[in-house]
Amino acid sequence: MTLKLDKKDLKAFLETLMEEYDLFAPVKLAEGVSIYKKIDSPDEVDLSTENPQKPAKEVFFPQSETMFRYEKAGKRYQMTSTEGVERERVILGARPCDIQAFSLMDDVFLGKEYKDVYYGNKRKATTIIGLACPHPLSTCFCSSAGGGPFLRKGSDLFLIDLGEMFIVELLTEKGMAFQKNKFFREANTKEISLAKGIEEKASTKADASVPIGGIDRRSDLMMENPFWDRMHEKCIGCGVCTFLCPTCHCFDIVDEAITDKGQRVRNWDSCLFPLYSQETSGHNPRPTGRERTRQRLMHKFNYFPKNFGRVACVGCGRCILYCPVNFDIRQAIKLTSPKEIKKVKDEVDLTRQ
Amino acid sequence: MKNPYFPIPMRVKRTSVETTDQMLRTIELSFLNEEDKRAFHFIPGQFCELSVLGKGEAPFGIASSPTENGSLKFTINKAGVVTTALHHIEEGAEVGLRGPLGNGYPITLFEGKNILVIGGGFAFTTLRSLIAFFLQPQNRNKVKDITVIYGARMPGLLLYKEELKEWEKRDDIKLVVTVDWGDKDWNGKVGLVPNVLEEVAPSSENTYAVICGPPIMIKFTFPKLMALQFPNERIYTSLEKRMKCGIGKCGRCNIGHLYVCKDGPVFSYDQLEKLPKDY
Ligand SMILES: Cc1cc2nc3c(=O)[nH]c(=O)nc-3n(C[C@H](O)[C@H](O)[C@H](O)COP(=O)(O)OP(=O)(O)OC[C@H]3O[C@@H](n4cnc5c(N)ncnc54)[C@H](O)[C@@H]3O)c2cc1C
Ligand code: SF4
Ligand code: SF4
Ligand code: FES
């Protein structure tokens, strides 16, 4: 069902939304720093900038999250879980790549053996209003990663920016609940065809030529390849690419305590940090950048596909945009072609002679 | 949805020092809630996450057997924050527990076969669970011969000394205890585990081997098992990796596409051979 929302009604629409839901949307904190956060006033919402720096995964999987609180009472502990979600939620303005990444997170957190209640409760309580990307950046390669700038899958409602208004598509049952919303009106054929035009133009812009297809099988043979000696060389291990990646989901669990009270907290972690896999004995199975870079890329393009049947990269390009030393994951993917691998091997063999 | 991160409360029933260097302590935990006790079913080789609230959580193999009803035992090497806190914990105190986690030993595969158990140092904990399980009268018929080779650096570092003495008296288990260096009171075997294995030379026919110990012991024992013609798919081991969640979410314990916490910690050498050497 195709409707429209006049931009002059946006504020009022958000106000009514916030009466019923906790609203999460992009907020510009400073030039070049946008994040998804809980909205206190509709004025904060900024749908005009490009894809926010921090991915929307934060809404379901916060950078730091309390798991339970405890307090000591005599010899016993009183423990209270913080897994509950008080109100229904709406994410507004998430881009198709971040929304595709939710489905990858679902595979991990809502897998068949164990369910992660902290993620699951938030996920279940959330309605997703996606926002189309009319102007993919030069670093975007969603179209190579099974997505696209207008991918609707995963959205309950989908917005397309026409300048004065948004086209509003209601896609799921959760979305249809908005059918009678007083700010939504029927879109006319002219507006609908305008949106189509924007979609067609955008879809040619996101790079569809990164050779992701078949990478899981190609990389099978790569574990001990000199490829990794080269690949990790310039990485300084800052971890930015993993924190800003919408599909990265590693975390650490720590206790924070003051005398008899405290809480257990989980925090984002990164496989690129040396301490991540270091054992108490001092032994580290991934002692250098070589093994850690290999872990990051192999997890995305080999291990994840083995477990869940698709790669753990949605082509959002954040890891390319924000890497301080210009590590380009597209380049790494291209270099996994048999021809390129042989070239690297020959080069390394030469320098070793 | 059940919260897999939320520990159940346990009471420290007993603690005892195992070794003369004071570095290993066994703690016995009993369930504080009857329903938790009823819901807890495990097999040897599985592990739990133990919490000392305020200090954190760490994974430990279950050292008791499922046949020892009502309580769980863990033997803890003092290594860092949580393990030190568990060494200082008093009887009657409360600790948190999550589990059982991991796959455990392939008990049903072992049925009708001989088992050869090789242990070194304090990695003997879950092996003890396995042996005690099969020595239980109602389980003893499930496997044929049980051969155990257990080594420690010195007599004082052997775990479960009283129980070893009991096992030595039985004729339905062949137990060989060895130390690297004896002392004046030691009249048992002196020698490294790989050499003792060569000497004992158990037949590999119809036999599964389970081996746990320090990497150096495994490195030198493995070729001896090969020489005895144990095929990779009949040699099992239990791995350790840094862990947090214990349920395949936090990401850190993987070897290739498998997670040691949820797909392991028990693997056959046949499985390990196909995985990257990332451990
Ligand atoms: C399946 C399995 C079974 C095991 N069974 C046993 C057993 O039966 N007996 C036994 O003694 N041991 C066992 N271990 C090993 C045991 O889990 C470790 O010795 C234990 O985790 C050490 O915890 P700790 O808190 O004492 O060490 P610490 O190194 O002090 O770690 C404490 C915590 O502090 C944090 N921390 C510490 N150092 C760092 C750092 N450098 N960077 C970031 N965070 C840090 C981490 O959150 C860590 O969990 C087993 C391990 C596994 C995986
Ligand atoms: S952002 Fe760049 S430098 Fe930082 S860890 Fe990732 S690849 Fe390495
Ligand atoms: S790996 Fe890079 S391009 Fe792929 S989803 Fe993560 S941040 Fe985006
Ligand atoms: S311990 Fe978290 S994935 Fe294994």
XYZ file of C-alpha atoms and ligand atoms in Angstrom:
705
model
C 0.000 0.000 0.000
C 1.511 3.335 -1.060
C 0.861 6.485 0.940
C 2.641 9.775 1.474
C 3.688 11.973 4.367
C 4.150 15.707 3.856
C 7.402 16.890 5.402
C 5.600 19.766 7.086
C 3.639 17.112 8.994
C 6.756 15.150 9.984
C 7.157 16.797 13.380
C 3.523 16.282 14.336
C 3.695 12.698 13.068
C 6.740 12.005 15.234
C 5.059 13.583 18.240
C 2.097 11.226 17.994
C 4.480 8.333 17.366
C 6.354 9.145 20.567
C 3.148 9.008 22.592
C 2.929 5.311 21.846
C 6.504 4.227 21.158
C 10.079 4.817 22.181
C 11.428 6.378 19.021
C 14.975 5.740 17.777
C 16.271 7.768 14.844
C 19.443 9.325 13.422
C 20.720 12.301 15.398
C 23.596 14.486 14.319
C 25.889 15.001 17.297
C 28.533 16.983 15.427
C 29.723 17.412 11.860
C 30.331 13.889 10.585
C 29.053 12.202 13.746
C 25.540 10.782 13.478
C 24.148 7.980 15.581
C 20.831 6.263 16.253
C 19.551 7.222 19.662
C 16.374 7.446 21.650
C 14.586 10.638 20.667
C 13.461 13.094 23.333
C 12.192 15.754 20.951
C 11.308 15.462 17.232
C 13.661 18.367 16.499
C 16.611 16.064 17.133
C 15.712 13.741 14.254
C 17.879 14.236 11.193
C 16.923 12.279 8.091
C 18.865 14.506 5.724
C 22.449 13.300 6.107
C 23.988 10.204 4.560
C 23.979 6.885 6.403
C 24.871 7.606 10.058
C 28.413 6.729 11.139
C 27.260 4.359 13.847
C 24.997 1.591 12.586
C 21.432 1.040 13.754
C 22.451 -2.225 15.488
C 22.806 -0.125 18.652
C 19.042 -0.068 19.073
C 18.995 -3.838 19.669
C 22.575 -4.355 20.781
C 23.821 -1.274 22.658
C 27.533 -0.573 22.875
C 27.248 -1.048 26.623
C 24.318 -2.819 28.233
C 23.469 -3.897 31.764
C 22.448 -7.572 31.914
C 21.425 -7.730 35.545
C 21.947 -5.941 38.827
C 22.727 -7.619 42.113
C 22.844 -6.709 45.746
C 24.187 -8.751 48.605
C 21.792 -9.443 51.458
C 23.525 -11.442 54.195
C 24.942 -14.529 52.549
C 22.529 -14.386 49.628
C 22.413 -12.231 46.515
C 19.367 -10.493 45.160
C 19.662 -10.533 41.361
C 17.411 -8.584 39.003
C 17.569 -9.050 35.260
C 17.284 -6.004 33.019
C 16.150 -7.980 29.981
C 12.629 -6.491 29.902
C 11.559 -3.809 27.423
C 9.145 -1.256 28.849
C 7.591 0.163 25.689
C 7.187 -0.784 22.080
C 9.817 0.799 19.861
C 10.127 2.335 16.441
C 13.348 2.719 14.474
C 12.915 5.501 11.968
C 15.250 6.118 9.067
C 17.386 2.975 9.093
C 18.949 2.346 5.676
C 18.481 -0.900 3.751
C 22.035 -2.106 4.530
C 21.571 -1.764 8.290
C 18.181 -3.442 8.048
C 19.645 -6.340 6.092
C 22.245 -6.620 8.849
C 19.480 -7.131 11.445
C 18.596 -10.391 9.749
C 22.224 -11.531 10.065
C 22.212 -10.582 13.747
C 18.984 -12.563 14.100
C 20.813 -15.648 12.865
C 23.363 -15.257 15.639
C 21.305 -13.984 18.547
C 18.046 -15.802 17.902
C 19.675 -19.024 16.689
C 18.114 -22.384 17.358
C 20.140 -23.453 20.389
C 20.121 -20.392 22.604
C 18.123 -17.197 22.399
C 19.679 -13.924 23.463
C 16.825 -12.338 25.394
C 18.384 -8.871 25.549
C 18.535 -8.663 21.776
C 15.379 -10.677 21.176
C 13.083 -8.666 23.448
C 14.095 -5.384 21.841
C 13.884 -6.818 18.364
C 10.408 -8.192 18.920
C 9.119 -4.905 20.342
C 10.349 -2.863 17.382
C 8.674 -1.584 14.241
C 11.134 -0.676 11.517
C 10.603 2.333 9.281
C 13.259 2.043 6.612
C 14.520 4.908 4.497
C 15.624 4.492 0.891
C 19.082 5.686 -0.179
C 18.655 7.931 -3.223
C 22.369 8.768 -3.353
C 24.614 5.796 -2.565
C 28.188 6.829 -1.782
C 31.216 5.730 -3.765
C 32.017 3.285 -0.948
C 28.577 1.620 -0.975
C 28.481 -1.887 -2.410
C 25.199 -3.183 -0.961
C 24.203 -4.294 -4.462
C 27.157 -6.709 -4.428
C 26.133 -8.114 -1.045
C 22.603 -9.281 -1.731
C 21.048 -5.903 -0.957
C 20.454 -2.604 -2.661
C 19.706 1.054 -1.867
C 15.969 0.429 -2.123
C 15.860 -3.051 -0.557
C 12.577 -3.241 1.352
C 13.073 -6.618 2.978
C 13.111 -6.289 6.751
C 11.255 -2.972 6.842
C 7.714 -2.723 8.152
C 7.266 0.687 6.580
C 9.500 2.139 3.907
C 10.101 5.820 3.151
C 11.295 7.370 -0.100
C 12.318 11.014 0.051
C 10.707 13.103 -2.712
C 11.894 16.461 -1.383
C 8.615 17.955 -0.127
C 7.251 14.653 1.056
C 8.029 11.026 1.759
C 6.424 8.204 -0.119
C 5.314 5.735 2.569
C 4.987 2.047 1.754
C 3.295 -0.242 4.262
C 4.948 -3.622 3.900
C 4.039 -5.879 6.803
C 1.345 -6.419 9.377
C 3.208 -4.135 11.771
C 3.321 -1.598 8.950
C -0.371 -1.953 8.110
C -1.152 -0.847 11.662
C -0.253 2.649 10.385
C -2.793 2.538 7.568
C -5.241 4.822 9.364
C -2.585 7.243 10.575
C -4.026 10.718 10.163
C -0.817 12.130 8.651
C -0.642 9.584 5.859
C -2.550 10.263 2.666
C -2.831 8.352 -0.548
C -0.020 9.028 -3.044
C -0.995 9.830 -6.616
C 0.393 8.087 -9.699
C 2.711 10.995 -10.497
C 4.348 10.790 -7.089
C 4.639 7.034 -7.311
C 6.325 7.179 -10.717
C 8.673 9.925 -9.460
C 9.734 7.544 -6.677
C 10.263 4.764 -9.240
C 12.569 7.033 -11.208
C 14.679 7.795 -8.156
C 14.863 4.096 -7.374
C 16.054 3.218 -10.867
C 18.736 5.872 -10.776
C 19.984 4.906 -7.325
C 20.206 1.234 -8.144
C 22.816 1.922 -10.808
C 24.974 3.844 -8.335
C 25.676 1.247 -5.652
C 28.618 -0.861 -6.801
C 27.425 -4.306 -7.868
C 30.783 -5.503 -9.153
C 32.541 -6.620 -5.951
C 33.004 -10.376 -6.436
C 31.366 -11.702 -3.274
C 29.641 -14.661 -4.950
C 31.496 -17.902 -4.226
C 33.931 -16.252 -1.817
C 33.128 -18.794 0.891
C 34.441 -21.620 -1.290
C 37.391 -19.618 -2.645
C 38.534 -18.672 0.841
C 38.359 -22.261 2.087
C 41.872 -22.874 0.871
C 43.280 -19.601 2.106
C 43.945 -20.135 5.807
C 47.696 -20.559 5.508
C 48.137 -18.415 2.411
C 50.801 -15.638 2.400
C 47.859 -13.431 1.418
C 47.409 -12.708 5.119
C 51.008 -11.581 5.582
C 50.245 -8.820 3.109
C 46.685 -8.149 4.050
C 47.260 -7.174 7.665
C 50.379 -5.069 7.123
C 48.841 -1.647 7.218
C 46.110 -2.307 9.791
C 46.891 -0.681 13.143
C 44.301 -2.735 15.008
C 42.169 0.204 16.136
C 38.962 -1.821 15.768
C 36.923 1.009 14.228
C 35.895 -1.199 11.307
C 34.345 -3.725 13.669
C 32.619 -1.285 16.015
C 31.040 0.552 13.082
C 30.151 -2.599 11.171
C 26.409 -3.324 11.291
C 27.032 -7.079 11.304
C 29.847 -7.329 13.899
C 28.413 -8.658 17.134
C 31.302 -9.644 19.433
C 31.047 -8.626 23.044
C 32.807 -8.830 26.373
C 31.090 -9.446 29.718
C 32.347 -7.712 32.875
C 31.170 -7.082 36.415
C 31.064 -3.546 37.796
C 30.860 -3.446 41.572
C 30.778 -1.078 44.508
C 31.132 -3.039 47.778
C 27.974 -5.178 48.018
C 26.167 -3.918 44.943
C 26.895 -4.095 41.291
C 25.908 -5.075 37.812
C 26.997 -7.378 35.032
C 27.514 -5.483 31.797
C 28.239 -6.445 28.242
C 30.301 -4.197 25.995
C 31.158 -4.360 22.320
C 34.467 -6.071 21.736
C 36.600 -6.647 18.657
C 38.488 -9.608 17.252
C 41.163 -7.108 16.198
C 42.156 -6.421 19.806
C 45.093 -8.530 21.063
C 43.438 -9.244 24.430
C 40.257 -10.518 22.823
C 41.453 -14.095 22.570
C 44.331 -14.018 25.047
C 44.023 -16.750 27.631
C 44.816 -16.368 31.322
C 47.912 -18.523 30.885
C 49.294 -15.906 28.494
C 48.783 -18.101 25.456
C 47.207 -16.232 22.568
C 45.912 -18.256 19.626
C 45.896 -15.073 17.525
C 49.145 -13.412 18.556
C 49.638 -10.972 15.668
C 47.691 -8.772 13.285
C 47.993 -11.489 10.691
C 45.773 -13.924 12.597
C 43.427 -11.191 13.761
C 42.823 -9.694 10.314
C 42.362 -13.209 9.042
C 39.749 -13.825 11.739
C 37.815 -10.658 10.833
C 37.676 -11.448 7.132
C 37.329 -15.208 7.363
C 34.499 -14.859 9.853
C 32.591 -12.621 7.457
C 33.288 -14.509 4.248
C 33.935 -18.101 5.214
C 32.798 -19.115 8.726
C 29.543 -17.163 8.748
C 28.457 -18.575 5.362
C 29.264 -22.080 6.648
C 26.949 -21.546 9.620
C 24.204 -19.424 8.131
C 24.457 -19.670 4.360
C 25.397 -16.059 3.553
C 28.238 -13.610 4.087
C 28.345 -11.340 7.159
C 28.841 -8.153 5.182
C 26.074 -5.971 3.788
C 28.329 -3.647 1.830
C 27.592 -0.483 3.831
C 31.144 0.736 3.264
C 31.637 2.112 6.781
C 34.788 0.104 7.358
C 36.236 1.690 4.205
C 35.115 5.236 4.985
C 36.309 5.377 8.580
C 39.478 3.285 8.588
C 42.346 5.615 9.528
C 44.745 3.835 7.171
C 42.422 3.198 4.206
C 42.071 -0.543 4.486
C 39.588 -1.370 1.737
C 37.552 -4.518 2.222
C 36.487 -4.459 -1.464
C 40.125 -4.715 -2.426
C 40.588 -7.631 -0.029
C 37.609 -9.394 -1.591
C 38.966 -8.833 -5.102
C 42.331 -10.217 -4.065
C 40.772 -13.558 -3.195
C 40.460 -14.437 -6.870
C 42.648 -17.455 -7.681
C 44.748 -15.369 -10.054
C 45.434 -12.666 -7.458
C 46.213 -15.161 -4.727
C 48.809 -16.778 -6.911
C 50.332 -13.405 -7.667
C 50.702 -12.551 -3.965
C 52.150 -15.972 -3.261
C 54.730 -15.618 -6.032
C 55.695 -12.158 -4.795
C 56.099 -13.292 -1.211
C 58.060 -16.358 -2.309
C 60.354 -14.070 -4.251
C 61.096 -11.797 -1.308
C 61.766 -14.858 0.831
C 64.321 -16.322 -1.527
C 12.210 -16.738 26.643
C 14.632 -18.162 29.193
C 17.586 -15.890 29.846
C 20.737 -17.940 29.166
C 22.966 -15.295 30.785
C 21.247 -15.284 34.162
C 23.045 -17.462 36.728
C 21.269 -19.763 39.163
C 22.280 -19.541 42.839
C 24.450 -22.299 44.331
C 25.788 -22.791 47.845
C 29.408 -23.684 48.508
C 29.033 -26.925 50.420
C 32.660 -27.893 50.872
C 36.046 -26.729 49.686
C 39.305 -28.634 49.872
C 42.861 -28.079 48.759
C 43.948 -30.778 46.305
C 47.651 -30.207 45.820
C 50.698 -29.430 47.939
C 51.397 -26.261 45.976
C 47.938 -25.009 47.115
C 47.114 -23.969 43.546
C 44.242 -26.401 43.061
C 41.123 -26.352 45.134
C 38.005 -28.438 44.694
C 34.708 -26.781 45.518
C 31.490 -28.679 45.891
C 28.307 -26.746 45.141
C 24.733 -27.577 46.051
C 21.610 -26.116 44.469
C 19.806 -23.450 46.451
C 16.587 -23.950 44.506
C 14.968 -27.340 44.209
C 13.620 -26.602 40.692
C 17.097 -25.693 39.426
C 18.369 -29.008 40.731
C 15.603 -30.937 38.987
C 16.248 -29.139 35.701
C 20.012 -29.708 35.718
C 21.103 -32.710 33.638
C 24.620 -33.080 32.303
C 27.022 -35.561 30.798
C 30.755 -35.864 31.568
C 32.845 -33.336 29.647
C 30.365 -30.480 29.885
C 31.263 -27.287 31.701
C 29.652 -24.417 33.600
C 30.241 -20.696 33.939
C 30.795 -19.906 37.613
C 30.156 -16.375 38.873
C 31.585 -14.624 41.861
C 29.429 -11.536 41.644
C 31.518 -8.402 41.468
C 34.550 -10.330 40.233
C 33.143 -11.922 37.110
C 32.531 -15.229 35.501
C 34.764 -18.038 34.175
C 34.263 -21.477 32.597
C 35.116 -24.696 34.470
C 34.714 -28.317 33.523
C 32.389 -30.322 35.769
C 34.611 -32.658 37.808
C 31.827 -34.660 39.401
C 29.861 -37.368 37.656
C 26.136 -37.118 36.916
C 25.794 -40.219 39.079
C 26.845 -38.263 42.176
C 23.457 -36.779 42.858
C 22.687 -33.457 44.395
C 25.910 -31.532 44.085
C 28.509 -30.488 41.532
C 32.272 -30.435 41.930
C 34.794 -28.183 40.233
C 38.548 -28.177 40.615
C 40.005 -24.761 40.217
C 43.481 -23.671 39.295
C 44.348 -20.305 40.820
C 45.203 -18.209 37.775
C 43.520 -14.801 37.767
C 40.695 -12.730 39.197
C 37.760 -15.156 39.273
C 39.804 -18.235 40.085
C 41.496 -16.431 42.980
C 38.108 -15.335 44.312
C 36.940 -18.965 44.100
C 40.003 -20.004 46.080
C 39.096 -17.572 48.852
C 35.410 -18.420 48.926
C 34.053 -19.757 52.207
C 31.794 -22.698 52.823
C 28.179 -21.522 52.958
C 28.762 -18.656 50.535
C 26.662 -18.224 47.395
C 28.062 -18.403 43.862
C 26.265 -18.156 40.507
C 26.215 -20.914 37.910
C 25.246 -21.153 34.251
C 25.149 -24.478 32.536
C 25.597 -27.208 31.709
C 27.330 -25.883 28.584
C 29.096 -27.556 25.678
C 28.724 -30.979 24.119
C 30.489 -33.327 26.580
C 32.160 -36.646 25.761
C 30.417 -38.872 23.193
C 29.209 -41.346 25.815
C 26.952 -43.278 23.456
C 29.788 -43.785 20.943
C 31.844 -45.362 23.734
C 29.174 -47.943 24.525
C 30.329 -51.486 23.948
C 33.917 -50.341 23.395
C 37.101 -50.197 25.484
C 38.134 -46.777 26.668
C 41.641 -45.483 27.174
C 41.793 -42.303 29.257
C 45.021 -40.297 29.261
C 45.310 -37.277 31.536
C 48.034 -34.913 32.606
C 48.076 -32.232 35.291
C 44.865 -30.550 36.348
C 43.134 -31.230 33.035
C 42.151 -34.472 34.764
C 38.907 -32.880 36.082
C 36.397 -33.860 33.401
C 38.241 -37.157 32.857
C 37.519 -37.914 36.480
C 33.844 -37.256 35.748
C 33.992 -39.636 32.792
C 35.705 -42.428 34.740
C 33.448 -42.080 37.776
C 30.439 -42.202 35.454
C 31.428 -45.524 33.904
C 32.564 -47.011 37.236
C 29.072 -46.543 38.651
C 27.560 -50.070 38.981
C 24.608 -49.360 36.674
C 26.965 -47.972 33.976
C 29.938 -50.312 34.279
C 28.574 -52.739 31.689
C 28.186 -50.026 29.109
C 31.894 -50.112 28.261
C 34.405 -52.962 28.252
C 37.945 -52.357 29.524
C 38.737 -49.051 31.168
C 42.424 -48.131 31.072
C 43.575 -44.901 32.703
C 47.000 -43.307 32.480
C 47.300 -40.256 34.680
C 50.446 -38.232 35.187
C 51.499 -35.226 37.237
C 54.824 -33.521 37.672
C 55.134 -34.578 41.335
C 53.133 -36.815 43.684
C 51.890 -33.763 45.570
C 50.289 -32.406 42.399
C 48.027 -35.386 41.771
C 44.314 -34.659 42.053
C 41.749 -36.796 43.877
C 44.355 -38.896 45.688
C 41.893 -40.773 47.917
C 39.800 -41.762 44.947
C 42.845 -42.917 42.962
C 43.635 -45.278 45.843
C 40.098 -46.682 45.683
C 40.330 -47.180 41.949
C 43.681 -48.917 42.322
C 42.017 -51.554 44.492
C 39.349 -52.381 41.908
C 39.820 -55.011 39.270
C 37.396 -53.526 36.743
C 39.691 -50.614 35.879
C 43.362 -50.575 34.955
C 44.885 -47.470 36.498
C 48.477 -46.365 35.935
C 49.505 -43.280 37.879
C 52.846 -41.760 37.046
C 54.895 -38.739 38.103
C 57.763 -36.942 36.391
C 59.734 -36.811 39.627
C 59.051 -39.055 42.635
C 59.816 -38.281 46.261
C 60.827 -40.449 49.231
C 57.237 -41.553 49.914
C 56.431 -42.341 46.310
C 56.525 -46.017 45.375
C 54.511 -45.731 42.184
C 55.654 -45.216 38.650
C 58.085 -42.509 37.582
C 58.051 -41.477 33.932
C 56.479 -39.152 31.399
C 52.983 -39.916 30.145
C 54.000 -40.612 26.501
C 56.615 -43.144 27.620
C 54.228 -44.795 30.041
C 51.677 -45.100 27.257
C 54.264 -46.834 25.110
C 55.028 -49.209 27.962
C 51.393 -50.003 28.785
C 50.676 -50.312 25.055
C 46.909 -50.803 25.187
C 45.424 -52.307 22.045
C 43.651 -49.835 19.786
C 41.215 -52.477 18.673
C 37.639 -51.552 19.457
C 39.001 -48.746 21.662
C 38.341 -45.043 22.012
C 41.070 -42.819 23.464
C 40.340 -39.627 25.396
C 43.283 -37.379 26.071
C 43.448 -34.134 28.065
C 46.482 -32.372 29.401
C 49.024 -29.638 28.820
C 49.818 -29.018 25.113
C 53.351 -30.341 25.518
C 52.072 -33.660 26.857
C 49.554 -33.942 24.031
C 52.223 -33.126 21.474
C 54.400 -36.054 22.549
C 51.602 -38.486 23.371
C 49.832 -38.145 20.065
C 52.547 -39.865 17.967
C 52.501 -42.771 20.426
C 48.769 -43.163 19.883
C 49.399 -43.120 16.151
C 52.031 -45.819 16.609
C 49.441 -47.893 18.481
C 47.236 -47.415 15.409
C 44.490 -45.346 16.929
C 42.685 -43.656 14.029
C 42.004 -39.909 14.383
C 38.278 -40.411 14.633
C 38.724 -42.527 17.757
C 40.863 -40.014 19.646
C 38.988 -37.338 21.544
C 40.189 -34.289 23.453
C 38.687 -31.320 25.256
C 39.866 -27.829 24.274
C 40.169 -24.596 26.205
C 39.806 -21.151 24.734
C 39.114 -17.768 26.237
C 35.345 -17.656 26.740
C 32.675 -15.227 27.818
C 29.109 -16.112 26.870
C 29.544 -19.889 26.640
C 26.647 -20.104 24.164
C 28.104 -19.137 20.791
C 27.187 -15.451 20.775
C 30.102 -13.336 21.993
C 32.330 -14.639 19.216
C 35.694 -15.175 20.848
C 36.122 -18.926 21.163
C 35.791 -19.960 17.513
C 38.074 -22.268 15.600
C 37.014 -21.800 12.020
C 33.240 -21.965 11.856
C 32.894 -23.915 15.104
C 32.573 -22.429 18.578
C 34.459 -24.288 21.275
C 31.820 -23.286 23.854
C 28.826 -24.677 22.015
C 30.150 -27.078 19.349
C 32.880 -28.305 21.745
C 34.771 -28.315 24.029
C 35.120 -32.008 23.100
C 36.392 -32.728 19.597
C 37.824 -35.740 17.828
C 41.190 -35.371 16.114
C 39.418 -36.132 12.912
C 37.329 -32.963 13.382
C 40.306 -30.889 14.487
C 42.320 -31.913 11.487
C 39.749 -30.297 9.213
C 39.759 -27.019 11.138
C 42.200 -24.116 10.884
C 45.061 -24.263 13.391
C 43.631 -21.306 15.253
C 44.078 -22.551 18.850
C 35.779 -25.324 28.663
C 36.751 -24.864 29.718
C 36.904 -25.607 30.863
C 37.780 -25.190 31.850
N 37.890 -25.950 32.972
C 38.696 -25.543 33.958
C 38.780 -26.295 35.176
O 38.119 -27.325 35.352
N 39.589 -25.832 36.137
C 40.313 -24.683 35.980
O 41.014 -24.299 36.900
N 40.261 -23.961 34.854
C 39.469 -24.345 33.834
N 39.412 -23.594 32.688
C 40.249 -22.383 32.568
C 39.605 -21.228 33.322
O 38.378 -20.903 32.709
C 40.487 -19.968 33.326
O 41.624 -20.247 34.071
C 39.710 -18.817 33.931
O 38.836 -18.285 32.976
C 40.600 -17.725 34.415
O 39.763 -16.733 34.932
P 40.305 -15.683 35.938
O 39.228 -14.726 36.199
O 40.883 -16.321 37.122
O 41.477 -15.045 35.100
P 41.727 -13.559 34.658
O 42.783 -13.603 33.634
O 41.978 -12.712 35.836
O 40.409 -13.126 33.986
C 39.364 -12.609 34.728
C 38.437 -11.859 33.890
O 38.968 -10.560 33.816
C 38.931 -10.137 32.528
N 40.270 -10.038 32.041
C 41.372 -10.530 32.592
N 42.433 -10.232 31.892
C 41.961 -9.526 30.867
C 42.571 -8.932 29.784
N 43.867 -9.040 29.612
N 41.787 -8.288 28.906
C 40.468 -8.190 29.073
N 39.844 -8.733 30.086
C 40.592 -9.393 30.962
C 38.125 -11.095 31.772
O 36.795 -10.693 31.823
C 38.318 -12.376 32.498
O 37.250 -13.267 32.377
C 38.538 -23.999 31.689
C 38.384 -23.251 30.532
C 37.515 -23.675 29.547
C 37.371 -22.845 28.318
S 39.621 0.391 10.903
Fe 41.416 -0.038 9.606
S 43.191 0.196 10.999
Fe 41.367 0.045 12.287
S 41.264 -2.169 12.786
Fe 39.934 -1.849 10.962
S 41.305 -2.256 9.205
Fe 42.629 -1.995 11.016
S 32.395 -5.334 6.636
Fe 32.475 -3.134 6.136
S 31.196 -2.900 4.317
Fe 30.729 -4.931 5.192
S 28.956 -4.542 6.515
Fe 30.777 -4.356 7.828
S 31.319 -2.164 7.810
Fe 29.858 -2.528 6.105
S 32.311 -18.117 24.634
Fe 31.093 -16.684 23.549
S 31.057 -17.585 21.582
Fe 32.053 -19.113 22.748
